[in-house]
Amino acid sequence: MSRLPVADRGTVRRALRDMISRHRRAVGVVLALHSAAAVAGLAPPWLLGTIVDRVTAGAGVATVDRLALAIAGCVLVSALLSRYAQYAGHRFGERAVAELREQFVSRTLGLPVSVVERAGSGDLATRSSVDVSTVGTTVRDVVPTIVIATVQLTLLFGAVFLLHPLLGLAALAGLPSIVAVTRWYLRRASSAYLTEGAAAAELTETLTTTAEGARTVEALRLADDRIRHGTTRITVVWRARRATLALRTVFFSVVEASYPLPVAMVLLVGGYLLSRDMVSLGAVVAAALYLQQAIDPLDRLLQWTEQAQRGFASYARVLGVGMVPPEPPGTTAASRGERLVVRGARFSYSDGPDVLHGIDLEVQPGERLAVVGPSGAGKSTLARLLAGIDAPRQGVVSIGGCPVTDLDPAERRRRIALVTQEHHVFIGSVRDNLSFAAPDASDEQMRAALATVGADWFAEFPDDLDTQLGDGARQLGAAEAQQLALARLVLADPHTLILDEATAALDPSTARRTERALAAVLVGRTVIAIAHRLNTAHDADRVAVLADGRITEIGSHDELVATGGAYAALWRSWHTRVDER
């Protein structure tokens, strides 16, 4: 599995700056409101210190009442400003998160299919769910909290310095230990959270593939092996999370132990200054209250710094999707014909050995070619090369004299369609599911496409094309979902069809009926069928036998049976099993 890339710190910082720049007006409003709220919050401690000084000087109840009302007014103003600041902050956050999700979906859809498949569904699923959600929390809650807490702390410590410079210096007593442990934490946190995210992606990949292949696991008695593999992945995740937990344990323990130091030092220094008549008692009380008030924003700042590291790591993974080069636009808008030719094609996955060895093949326009052979022979790989999803390591695959991978992607998909045994039902109506293939198709065309592939079950839907499918709605079985995929193929109307065991999920009688129904639609089109049911090969114009990545036989069904080679043996074996049924 080849993981998708992860953005470096510089890329993440630039992306954050760009996001803030695009929403600078909203950010400015949030900062202005929170700054005003913080300034209003500075008044109560100062007013309380003033009350202490006035009472000490012999002031009456009326003076205390006036100052108390002023304190209440400042608290109310601060609360109102904070309320509207939080509202503005959440509006900014939600807009930024929506923009991020749209960008992520757009970048994901622009990825080459081969890159997505080799990365594995677990990595992409984790980035699209956990990482995007974490970034959303960071943008919506963490970044505003850190900015606001920083503004509040600056104002609070500045107020202590204004009361007396020595009180301000005493207020900094806890900062050295906090700064030291924060720097220690930040140097280690980013890599630790990236490791945790990668481990979670691998665990998701393991669970996803095991669940999707449950029948295969059961048939081959691989349950114990998959359990061991899953347990190993869980252990890796557990160790990664223990590592980040250890960092948090040290970080928060030192921070919590540092909180009482500034208050204690201010009281000690304040007592000394008070004994020398250098400050008033009210100033010492106000300074202590300011520092007590500073604990909350400082605590929020440091706690959310930990969450910010998670968000930073997740943002790096989300941005990494955009670092994959998009599918090349192609150098040719259209080919000059429909003849599909493969010359000397060799192909290997990543740095592994070749799985196709010098394939030579010609498929004439309108011809029906069946490709048969044992599992692992390279049939699906050949189908991917013919569809232009992968390019051969050596040799060329061309249509109308133009290399398939040089065609513009939109043109290539219009002309060549690959339908595999993997299928997906999107959450939405039947119409939504079909319109992916032909956005302009009418309802009658959609119903005709379903009828063409033998989707009799559609007649039972009470809401016709408006029937909702997917989780929480109408569920389709594997065979029904595959027929839905074939109906999309009918609507897409490509010239060349590559069917990679496209009816594998259907029972034999339904598959035969569907294939016969499709036959009328396939007239005049080039069809390459990767077949495991040899009746498909029997009906084809020619049959290519693939073994160990090489074409060992090619000819009509009757010719290959007459020669008595590998295909004849396959036909006799398959025909015997069918007769026994």
Coordinates of C-alpha atoms in Angstrom, one line a residue:
M1 CA 0.0 0.0 0.0
S2 CA 1.3 3.4 -1.0
R3 CA 0.2 6.1 1.4
L4 CA -1.0 9.5 0.3
P5 CA 1.5 12.3 1.1
V6 CA 1.5 14.6 4.1
A7 CA 2.0 18.3 3.8
D8 CA 5.0 19.8 5.6
R9 CA 4.7 22.5 8.3
G10 CA 5.5 25.4 5.8
T11 CA 2.6 24.3 3.6
V12 CA 0.2 24.1 6.5
R13 CA 1.2 27.6 7.7
R14 CA 0.7 29.0 4.2
A15 CA -2.7 27.3 4.0
L16 CA -3.7 28.8 7.3
R17 CA -2.6 32.2 6.3
D18 CA -4.5 31.9 3.0
M19 CA -7.7 30.8 4.9
I20 CA -7.4 33.8 7.3
S21 CA -6.7 36.1 4.4
R22 CA -9.9 35.0 2.6
H23 CA -11.9 35.6 5.7
R24 CA -10.0 38.6 7.0
R25 CA -13.1 40.7 7.6
A26 CA -14.8 38.0 9.7
V27 CA -11.5 37.4 11.6
G28 CA -11.2 41.2 12.2
V29 CA -14.7 41.3 13.6
V30 CA -14.1 38.4 15.9
L31 CA -10.8 39.8 17.2
A32 CA -12.3 43.3 17.7
L33 CA -15.3 41.9 19.7
H34 CA -13.1 39.7 21.9
S35 CA -10.6 42.4 22.5
A36 CA -13.4 44.8 23.6
A37 CA -14.8 42.0 25.9
A38 CA -11.3 41.5 27.4
V39 CA -10.9 45.2 28.0
A40 CA -14.3 45.3 29.7
G41 CA -13.2 42.4 31.8
L42 CA -10.2 44.3 33.1
A43 CA -12.4 46.8 34.9
P44 CA -14.0 44.6 37.7
P45 CA -10.6 43.7 39.4
W46 CA -9.5 47.4 39.2
L47 CA -12.8 48.6 40.6
L48 CA -12.7 46.0 43.4
G49 CA -9.2 47.3 44.3
T50 CA -10.6 50.8 44.3
I51 CA -13.4 49.8 46.7
V52 CA -10.7 48.4 49.0
D53 CA -8.8 51.6 48.9
R54 CA -11.9 53.8 49.4
V55 CA -13.2 51.7 52.3
T56 CA -9.7 51.9 53.9
A57 CA -9.8 55.6 53.5
G58 CA -13.2 55.8 55.2
A59 CA -15.6 56.0 52.2
G60 CA -19.3 55.3 52.8
V61 CA -21.9 52.8 51.5
A62 CA -22.9 55.1 48.7
T63 CA -19.4 55.0 47.2
V64 CA -19.3 51.2 47.5
D65 CA -22.7 50.9 45.8
R66 CA -21.7 53.1 42.9
L67 CA -18.5 51.1 42.3
A68 CA -20.4 47.8 42.7
L69 CA -22.9 48.9 40.1
A70 CA -20.0 49.8 37.8
I71 CA -18.6 46.3 38.3
A72 CA -21.9 44.7 37.4
G73 CA -22.2 46.9 34.3
C74 CA -18.7 46.0 33.2
V75 CA -19.4 42.3 33.7
L76 CA -22.7 42.6 31.7
V77 CA -20.9 44.4 28.9
S78 CA -18.1 41.8 28.8
A79 CA -20.6 39.0 28.8
L80 CA -22.6 40.5 25.9
L81 CA -19.4 41.2 23.9
S82 CA -18.2 37.7 24.5
R83 CA -21.5 36.3 23.4
Y84 CA -21.5 38.1 20.1
A85 CA -17.8 37.4 19.6
Q86 CA -18.4 33.6 20.0
Y87 CA -21.3 33.9 17.6
A88 CA -19.1 35.6 15.0
G89 CA -16.3 33.2 15.6
H90 CA -18.6 30.1 15.0
R91 CA -19.9 31.7 11.8
F92 CA -16.4 32.2 10.6
G93 CA -15.4 28.6 11.7
E94 CA -18.4 27.0 10.0
R95 CA -17.8 28.9 6.7
A96 CA -14.1 27.9 6.8
V97 CA -14.9 24.3 7.5
A98 CA -17.5 24.1 4.7
E99 CA -14.9 25.6 2.4
L100 CA -12.3 23.0 3.6
R101 CA -14.7 20.1 3.0
E102 CA -15.6 21.3 -0.5
Q103 CA -11.9 21.7 -1.4
F104 CA -11.2 18.2 0.0
V105 CA -13.9 16.6 -2.0
S106 CA -12.8 18.4 -5.1
R107 CA -9.2 17.3 -4.6
T108 CA -10.2 13.8 -3.9
L109 CA -12.3 13.5 -7.0
G110 CA -9.4 14.8 -9.0
L111 CA -7.1 12.1 -7.8
P112 CA -6.1 9.4 -10.4
V113 CA -8.0 6.2 -9.7
S114 CA -4.8 4.2 -9.5
V115 CA -3.4 6.5 -6.8
V116 CA -6.5 6.1 -4.7
E117 CA -6.6 2.3 -5.0
R118 CA -2.9 1.9 -4.1
A119 CA -3.2 4.2 -1.1
G120 CA -6.0 2.1 0.3
S121 CA -9.5 3.0 1.4
G122 CA -8.4 3.2 5.1
D123 CA -6.1 6.2 4.6
L124 CA -8.5 8.2 2.5
A125 CA -11.5 7.3 4.7
T126 CA -9.6 8.5 7.8
R127 CA -8.6 11.7 6.2
S128 CA -12.1 12.4 4.9
S129 CA -13.7 11.7 8.2
V130 CA -11.5 11.9 11.3
D131 CA -9.0 14.4 10.0
V132 CA -11.5 16.8 8.3
S133 CA -13.6 16.7 11.5
T134 CA -10.5 17.4 13.7
V135 CA -9.5 20.3 11.4
G136 CA -13.1 21.6 11.6
T137 CA -12.9 21.6 15.4
T138 CA -9.6 23.4 15.3
V139 CA -10.7 26.1 12.9
R140 CA -14.1 26.6 14.6
D141 CA -13.1 26.3 18.3
V142 CA -9.3 26.0 18.8
V143 CA -7.9 28.9 16.7
P144 CA -10.4 31.5 18.0
T145 CA -9.8 30.3 21.6
I146 CA -6.0 30.5 21.3
V147 CA -6.2 34.0 19.7
I148 CA -8.7 35.2 22.3
A149 CA -6.8 33.8 25.2
T150 CA -3.6 35.4 23.9
V151 CA -5.3 38.8 23.8
Q152 CA -6.8 38.4 27.2
L153 CA -3.5 37.3 28.8
T154 CA -1.7 40.3 27.1
L155 CA -4.2 42.7 28.6
L156 CA -4.2 41.1 32.0
F157 CA -0.5 41.0 32.4
G158 CA -0.2 44.5 31.0
A159 CA -2.7 45.7 33.7
V160 CA -0.6 44.1 36.4
F161 CA 2.5 46.0 35.1
L162 CA 0.5 49.2 35.1
L163 CA -0.3 48.7 38.7
H164 CA 3.4 48.4 39.5
P165 CA 6.3 47.2 37.4
L166 CA 7.6 45.0 40.3
L167 CA 4.2 43.3 40.6
G168 CA 4.3 42.7 36.8
L169 CA 7.7 41.0 37.1
A170 CA 6.5 38.9 40.0
A171 CA 3.5 37.9 37.9
L172 CA 5.9 36.3 35.4
A173 CA 7.2 33.8 38.0
G174 CA 5.3 30.8 36.4
L175 CA 6.2 31.6 32.8
P176 CA 9.7 30.0 32.6
S177 CA 8.5 26.5 33.5
I178 CA 5.4 26.9 31.3
V179 CA 7.4 28.1 28.3
A180 CA 10.0 25.4 28.8
V181 CA 7.5 22.5 29.0
T182 CA 5.5 24.0 26.1
R183 CA 8.6 24.1 23.8
W184 CA 9.5 20.5 24.9
Y185 CA 5.9 19.4 24.1
L186 CA 5.7 21.2 20.7
R187 CA 9.0 19.7 19.4
R188 CA 7.6 16.2 19.9
A189 CA 3.8 16.5 19.5
S190 CA 3.5 17.0 15.8
S191 CA 5.4 13.9 14.7
A192 CA 3.7 11.9 17.5
Y193 CA 0.2 12.9 16.3
L194 CA 1.1 12.2 12.7
T195 CA 2.2 8.7 13.7
E196 CA -1.1 8.3 15.6
G197 CA -3.0 9.4 12.5
A198 CA -1.1 7.0 10.3
A199 CA -1.7 4.1 12.7
A200 CA -5.4 4.9 12.8
A201 CA -5.5 4.9 9.0
E202 CA -3.9 1.4 8.9
L203 CA -6.3 0.1 11.4
T204 CA -9.2 1.4 9.4
E205 CA -7.8 -0.2 6.3
T206 CA -7.5 -3.5 8.1
L207 CA -11.0 -3.4 9.4
T208 CA -12.5 -2.2 6.1
T209 CA -10.8 -4.8 4.0
T210 CA -11.7 -7.6 6.5
A211 CA -15.4 -6.6 6.6
E212 CA -15.6 -6.2 2.8
G213 CA -14.0 -9.6 2.3
A214 CA -15.8 -11.4 5.1
R215 CA -17.1 -14.1 2.8
T216 CA -13.7 -14.8 1.4
V217 CA -12.2 -14.8 4.9
E218 CA -14.8 -17.3 6.0
A219 CA -14.4 -19.5 2.9
L220 CA -10.6 -19.7 3.2
R221 CA -10.7 -20.0 7.0
L222 CA -8.6 -16.9 7.4
A223 CA -10.5 -15.6 10.5
D224 CA -7.6 -16.3 12.9
D225 CA -5.1 -14.7 10.6
R226 CA -7.2 -11.5 10.2
I227 CA -7.8 -11.4 13.9
R228 CA -4.0 -11.5 14.5
H229 CA -3.5 -8.9 11.8
G230 CA -6.1 -6.7 13.4
T231 CA -4.7 -7.2 16.9
T232 CA -1.3 -6.1 15.6
R233 CA -2.8 -2.9 14.1
I234 CA -4.7 -2.2 17.4
T235 CA -1.4 -2.7 19.3
V236 CA 0.3 -0.1 17.0
V237 CA -2.5 2.4 17.6
W238 CA -2.4 1.7 21.3
R239 CA 1.3 2.4 21.4
A240 CA 0.9 5.6 19.3
R241 CA -1.8 6.9 21.6
R242 CA 0.2 6.0 24.7
A243 CA 3.1 8.1 23.3
T244 CA 0.8 11.1 22.8
L245 CA -0.7 10.5 26.2
A246 CA 2.7 10.5 27.8
L247 CA 3.5 13.8 26.2
R248 CA 0.2 15.3 27.5
T249 CA 0.8 13.9 31.0
V250 CA 4.1 15.7 31.4
F251 CA 2.9 18.8 29.7
F252 CA -0.3 19.3 31.8
S253 CA 1.4 18.3 35.1
V254 CA 4.1 20.9 34.8
V255 CA 1.6 23.6 33.7
E256 CA -0.9 22.9 36.5
A257 CA 2.0 23.1 39.0
S258 CA 3.1 26.5 37.6
Y259 CA -0.3 28.2 38.1
P260 CA 0.0 29.1 41.8
L261 CA 3.5 30.6 41.5
P262 CA 2.5 34.0 40.0
V263 CA -0.2 34.6 42.6
A264 CA 2.1 33.6 45.5
M265 CA 4.9 35.8 44.2
V266 CA 2.6 38.8 43.7
L267 CA 1.3 38.5 47.2
L268 CA 4.8 38.3 48.6
V269 CA 6.2 41.2 46.6
G270 CA 2.9 43.1 47.1
G271 CA 3.2 42.7 50.9
Y272 CA 6.8 44.0 50.8
L273 CA 5.8 47.0 48.6
L274 CA 2.8 47.7 50.8
S275 CA 5.0 47.7 53.9
R276 CA 7.1 50.4 52.2
D277 CA 4.0 52.4 51.1
M278 CA 5.0 51.8 47.4
V279 CA 1.6 50.5 46.4
S280 CA -1.9 50.5 47.9
L281 CA -3.7 47.5 49.3
G282 CA -6.2 47.8 46.5
A283 CA -3.5 47.6 43.9
V284 CA -2.2 44.3 45.5
V285 CA -5.7 42.9 45.6
A286 CA -6.4 44.0 42.0
A287 CA -3.1 42.4 40.8
A288 CA -3.9 39.1 42.6
L289 CA -7.4 39.1 41.1
Y290 CA -5.9 39.8 37.6
L291 CA -3.6 36.8 38.0
Q292 CA -6.4 34.6 39.3
Q293 CA -8.5 35.8 36.3
A294 CA -5.5 34.9 34.0
I295 CA -5.6 31.3 35.0
D296 CA -8.7 30.6 32.9
P297 CA -7.4 32.0 29.5
L298 CA -3.9 30.5 30.2
D299 CA -5.5 27.1 31.0
R300 CA -7.6 27.4 27.8
L301 CA -4.6 28.5 25.8
L302 CA -2.4 25.5 26.9
Q303 CA -5.2 23.0 26.7
W304 CA -6.2 24.0 23.2
T305 CA -2.5 24.1 22.2
E306 CA -2.6 20.3 22.6
Q307 CA -5.7 20.1 20.4
A308 CA -4.1 22.5 18.0
Q309 CA -1.3 20.0 17.5
R310 CA -3.9 17.4 16.6
G311 CA -5.5 19.9 14.2
F312 CA -2.1 20.8 12.7
A313 CA -1.3 17.1 12.1
S314 CA -4.8 16.5 10.6
Y315 CA -4.6 19.6 8.4
A316 CA -1.2 18.3 7.1
R317 CA -2.9 15.0 6.2
V318 CA -5.9 16.8 4.6
L319 CA -3.6 19.1 2.5
G320 CA -1.5 16.1 1.5
V321 CA -4.4 14.9 -0.7
G322 CA -3.9 18.0 -2.8
M323 CA -0.2 17.3 -3.2
V324 CA -0.9 14.3 -5.4
P325 CA -0.5 15.4 -9.0
P326 CA -4.0 15.4 -10.6
E327 CA -4.8 13.1 -13.5
P328 CA -3.0 14.5 -16.5
P329 CA -5.2 16.4 -18.9
G330 CA -4.0 14.4 -21.9
T331 CA -2.3 15.6 -25.0
T332 CA -5.0 14.4 -27.5
A333 CA -8.6 15.5 -27.6
A334 CA -9.8 12.5 -29.6
S335 CA -8.5 9.4 -31.4
R336 CA -8.7 8.7 -35.1
G337 CA -10.6 5.4 -34.8
E338 CA -11.9 2.7 -32.5
R339 CA -9.4 -0.1 -33.0
L340 CA -7.8 -1.1 -29.7
V341 CA -4.2 -2.3 -29.9
V342 CA -1.8 -3.6 -27.3
R343 CA 1.9 -3.9 -28.3
G344 CA 4.6 -5.4 -26.0
A345 CA 2.8 -4.3 -22.8
R346 CA 4.5 -5.0 -19.5
F347 CA 3.2 -3.9 -16.2
S348 CA 4.2 -4.2 -12.5
Y349 CA 2.6 -2.8 -9.4
S350 CA 5.0 -0.4 -7.6
D351 CA 8.4 -2.0 -7.5
G352 CA 7.2 -5.5 -7.7
P353 CA 7.7 -8.1 -10.4
D354 CA 5.9 -7.8 -13.8
V355 CA 2.4 -9.2 -13.7
L356 CA 2.0 -8.8 -17.5
H357 CA 4.7 -10.0 -19.8
G358 CA 4.8 -8.6 -23.4
I359 CA 1.1 -8.6 -24.1
D360 CA 0.2 -8.3 -27.8
L361 CA -3.5 -7.9 -28.7
E362 CA -5.7 -6.3 -31.3
V363 CA -9.5 -5.7 -30.9
Q364 CA -11.4 -4.6 -33.9
P365 CA -14.3 -2.1 -33.7
G366 CA -17.5 -3.9 -32.9
E367 CA -15.7 -7.1 -31.9
R368 CA -16.6 -9.1 -28.7
L369 CA -13.5 -10.5 -27.0
A370 CA -13.6 -12.7 -24.0
V371 CA -10.5 -12.9 -21.7
V372 CA -10.4 -16.0 -19.6
G373 CA -7.8 -17.7 -17.4
P374 CA -7.1 -18.7 -13.8
S375 CA -7.2 -16.3 -10.8
G376 CA -4.1 -14.2 -10.7
A377 CA -3.4 -14.5 -14.4
G378 CA -3.5 -10.7 -14.9
K379 CA -7.0 -10.4 -16.4
S380 CA -8.1 -7.4 -14.3
T381 CA -4.7 -5.8 -14.7
L382 CA -5.1 -6.0 -18.5
A383 CA -8.6 -4.5 -18.2
R384 CA -7.1 -1.5 -16.3
L385 CA -4.5 -1.0 -19.0
L386 CA -7.2 -1.1 -21.7
A387 CA -9.3 1.4 -19.8
G388 CA -6.3 3.8 -19.4
I389 CA -6.4 3.6 -15.6
D390 CA -2.8 2.4 -15.5
A391 CA -0.1 2.9 -18.1
P392 CA 2.2 0.0 -19.1
R393 CA 5.7 0.0 -17.8
Q394 CA 6.8 -0.9 -21.3
G395 CA 4.9 -1.1 -24.6
V396 CA 1.8 0.8 -25.5
V397 CA -2.0 0.5 -25.4
S398 CA -3.7 2.6 -28.1
I399 CA -7.1 3.3 -29.5
G400 CA -7.3 4.6 -33.1
G401 CA -3.5 4.9 -33.1
C402 CA -3.5 7.2 -30.0
P403 CA -2.1 5.9 -26.7
V404 CA -5.1 5.5 -24.3
T405 CA -3.3 7.4 -21.5
D406 CA -2.7 10.4 -23.9
L407 CA -6.4 10.9 -24.4
D408 CA -8.2 13.7 -22.5
P409 CA -9.7 11.9 -19.4
A410 CA -13.2 13.1 -20.2
E411 CA -12.9 11.8 -23.7
R412 CA -11.3 8.6 -22.6
R413 CA -14.2 7.9 -20.2
R414 CA -16.7 8.8 -22.8
R415 CA -15.3 6.3 -25.3
I416 CA -14.1 3.5 -22.9
A417 CA -16.1 2.3 -19.9
L418 CA -14.7 -0.2 -17.3
V419 CA -17.3 -2.0 -15.2
T420 CA -16.0 -4.2 -12.5
Q421 CA -17.5 -6.5 -9.9
E422 CA -17.2 -3.8 -7.4
H423 CA -20.2 -1.5 -7.3
H424 CA -21.6 1.2 -5.1
V425 CA -25.0 2.5 -4.3
F426 CA -25.0 6.2 -3.5
I427 CA -27.2 7.6 -0.8
G428 CA -30.1 9.2 -2.7
S429 CA -32.8 8.3 -5.1
V430 CA -32.7 5.8 -7.9
R431 CA -32.7 8.8 -10.3
D432 CA -29.7 10.3 -8.5
N433 CA -27.8 7.0 -8.8
L434 CA -28.5 6.7 -12.5
S435 CA -27.9 10.4 -13.4
F436 CA -24.2 10.0 -12.5
A437 CA -23.8 8.3 -15.9
A438 CA -26.0 10.6 -17.9
P439 CA -27.1 13.8 -16.2
D440 CA -29.4 14.7 -19.1
A441 CA -31.2 11.4 -19.3
S442 CA -34.9 11.5 -19.1
D443 CA -37.0 9.4 -16.7
E444 CA -38.1 7.1 -19.6
Q445 CA -34.5 6.5 -20.6
M446 CA -33.6 5.6 -17.0
R447 CA -36.5 3.1 -16.8
A448 CA -35.5 1.7 -20.1
A449 CA -32.0 1.2 -18.9
L450 CA -33.2 -0.7 -15.8
A451 CA -35.4 -2.9 -18.0
T452 CA -32.5 -3.6 -20.4
V453 CA -30.4 -5.1 -17.6
G454 CA -33.4 -7.2 -16.2
A455 CA -33.9 -5.1 -13.1
D456 CA -37.4 -6.5 -12.4
W457 CA -37.2 -5.5 -8.8
F458 CA -37.6 -1.9 -9.8
A459 CA -41.3 -2.4 -10.5
E460 CA -41.9 -3.0 -6.8
F461 CA -40.6 0.4 -5.8
P462 CA -43.7 2.5 -4.7
D463 CA -42.0 5.9 -5.4
D464 CA -40.6 4.8 -8.8
L465 CA -37.3 6.7 -9.6
D466 CA -37.8 8.8 -6.5
T467 CA -37.3 5.8 -4.2
Q468 CA -34.5 6.5 -1.7
L469 CA -31.6 4.1 -1.6
G470 CA -28.7 3.6 0.9
D471 CA -28.4 3.7 4.7
G472 CA -31.7 4.4 6.4
A473 CA -33.7 3.8 3.2
R474 CA -34.2 1.0 0.7
Q475 CA -31.3 -1.4 0.7
L476 CA -30.3 -3.2 -2.5
G477 CA -28.7 -6.6 -2.5
A478 CA -25.4 -7.3 -4.2
A479 CA -27.1 -8.5 -7.4
E480 CA -29.5 -5.6 -7.5
A481 CA -26.6 -3.1 -6.9
Q482 CA -24.7 -4.7 -9.8
Q483 CA -27.7 -4.4 -12.1
L484 CA -27.9 -0.7 -11.1
A485 CA -24.3 -0.3 -12.1
L486 CA -25.0 -2.0 -15.4
A487 CA -27.9 0.3 -16.0
R488 CA -25.5 3.2 -15.6
L489 CA -23.4 1.6 -18.2
V490 CA -26.4 1.5 -20.6
L491 CA -27.0 5.2 -20.0
A492 CA -23.3 6.2 -20.4
D493 CA -23.4 4.7 -23.9
P494 CA -19.6 4.3 -24.5
H495 CA -18.2 2.8 -27.7
T496 CA -15.9 0.4 -26.0
L497 CA -17.0 -1.6 -22.9
I498 CA -14.7 -3.5 -20.6
L499 CA -16.6 -5.8 -18.4
D500 CA -14.4 -7.2 -15.6
E501 CA -16.6 -10.0 -14.3
A502 CA -19.4 -7.4 -14.2
T503 CA -22.1 -10.1 -13.5
A504 CA -20.1 -11.9 -10.8
A505 CA -22.6 -11.0 -8.0
L506 CA -25.6 -12.4 -9.9
D507 CA -26.8 -15.9 -9.7
P508 CA -26.2 -18.0 -12.9
S509 CA -29.8 -17.7 -14.2
T510 CA -30.0 -13.9 -13.5
A511 CA -26.5 -13.4 -14.9
R512 CA -27.5 -15.2 -18.1
R513 CA -30.7 -13.3 -18.4
T514 CA -28.8 -10.0 -17.8
E515 CA -26.1 -10.9 -20.3
R516 CA -28.8 -11.7 -23.0
A517 CA -30.6 -8.4 -22.3
L518 CA -27.3 -6.5 -22.6
A519 CA -26.5 -8.3 -25.8
A520 CA -29.0 -6.2 -27.7
V521 CA -27.4 -3.0 -26.3
L522 CA -23.9 -4.2 -27.1
V523 CA -24.5 -4.6 -30.8
G524 CA -22.0 -2.5 -32.8
R525 CA -19.9 -1.8 -29.7
T526 CA -16.4 -3.1 -28.9
V527 CA -16.7 -5.4 -25.9
I528 CA -13.9 -6.9 -23.8
A529 CA -15.3 -9.2 -21.2
I530 CA -13.2 -10.6 -18.4
A531 CA -15.2 -13.8 -17.8
H532 CA -15.3 -16.5 -15.2
R533 CA -18.5 -18.0 -16.6
L534 CA -17.4 -19.6 -19.9
N535 CA -20.8 -19.1 -21.5
T536 CA -19.6 -15.5 -22.0
A537 CA -16.6 -16.8 -23.9
H538 CA -18.8 -19.2 -25.9
D539 CA -20.8 -16.2 -27.2
A540 CA -17.8 -14.0 -28.0
D541 CA -16.3 -13.5 -31.4
R542 CA -12.8 -14.5 -30.0
V543 CA -11.4 -15.8 -26.8
A544 CA -8.0 -14.8 -25.3
V545 CA -6.6 -17.2 -22.7
L546 CA -4.3 -15.4 -20.2
A547 CA -2.0 -17.4 -18.0
D548 CA 0.9 -16.1 -15.8
G549 CA 0.6 -12.7 -17.4
R550 CA 0.9 -14.0 -21.0
I551 CA -1.7 -14.6 -23.7
T552 CA -1.2 -18.3 -24.4
E553 CA -4.1 -18.9 -26.8
I554 CA -6.4 -16.7 -28.9
G555 CA -9.2 -17.6 -31.3
S556 CA -12.9 -18.4 -31.6
H557 CA -14.5 -20.8 -29.1
D558 CA -14.8 -23.6 -31.6
E559 CA -11.2 -23.2 -32.8
L560 CA -9.8 -23.3 -29.2
V561 CA -11.9 -26.3 -28.2
A562 CA -10.8 -28.1 -31.4
T563 CA -7.1 -27.5 -30.6
G564 CA -7.4 -29.2 -27.2
G565 CA -5.3 -26.8 -25.3
A566 CA -5.8 -24.9 -22.0
Y567 CA -9.1 -23.3 -23.1
A568 CA -10.5 -26.7 -24.1
A569 CA -9.6 -28.1 -20.6
L570 CA -11.3 -25.1 -18.9
W571 CA -14.4 -25.5 -21.1
R572 CA -14.7 -29.2 -20.3
S573 CA -14.2 -28.6 -16.6
W574 CA -16.7 -25.8 -16.5
H575 CA -19.2 -27.6 -18.6
T576 CA -19.0 -30.6 -16.4
R577 CA -19.8 -28.5 -13.3
V578 CA -22.7 -26.9 -15.0
D579 CA -24.2 -30.3 -16.0
E580 CA -23.8 -31.6 -12.4
R581 CA -25.8 -28.6 -11.2

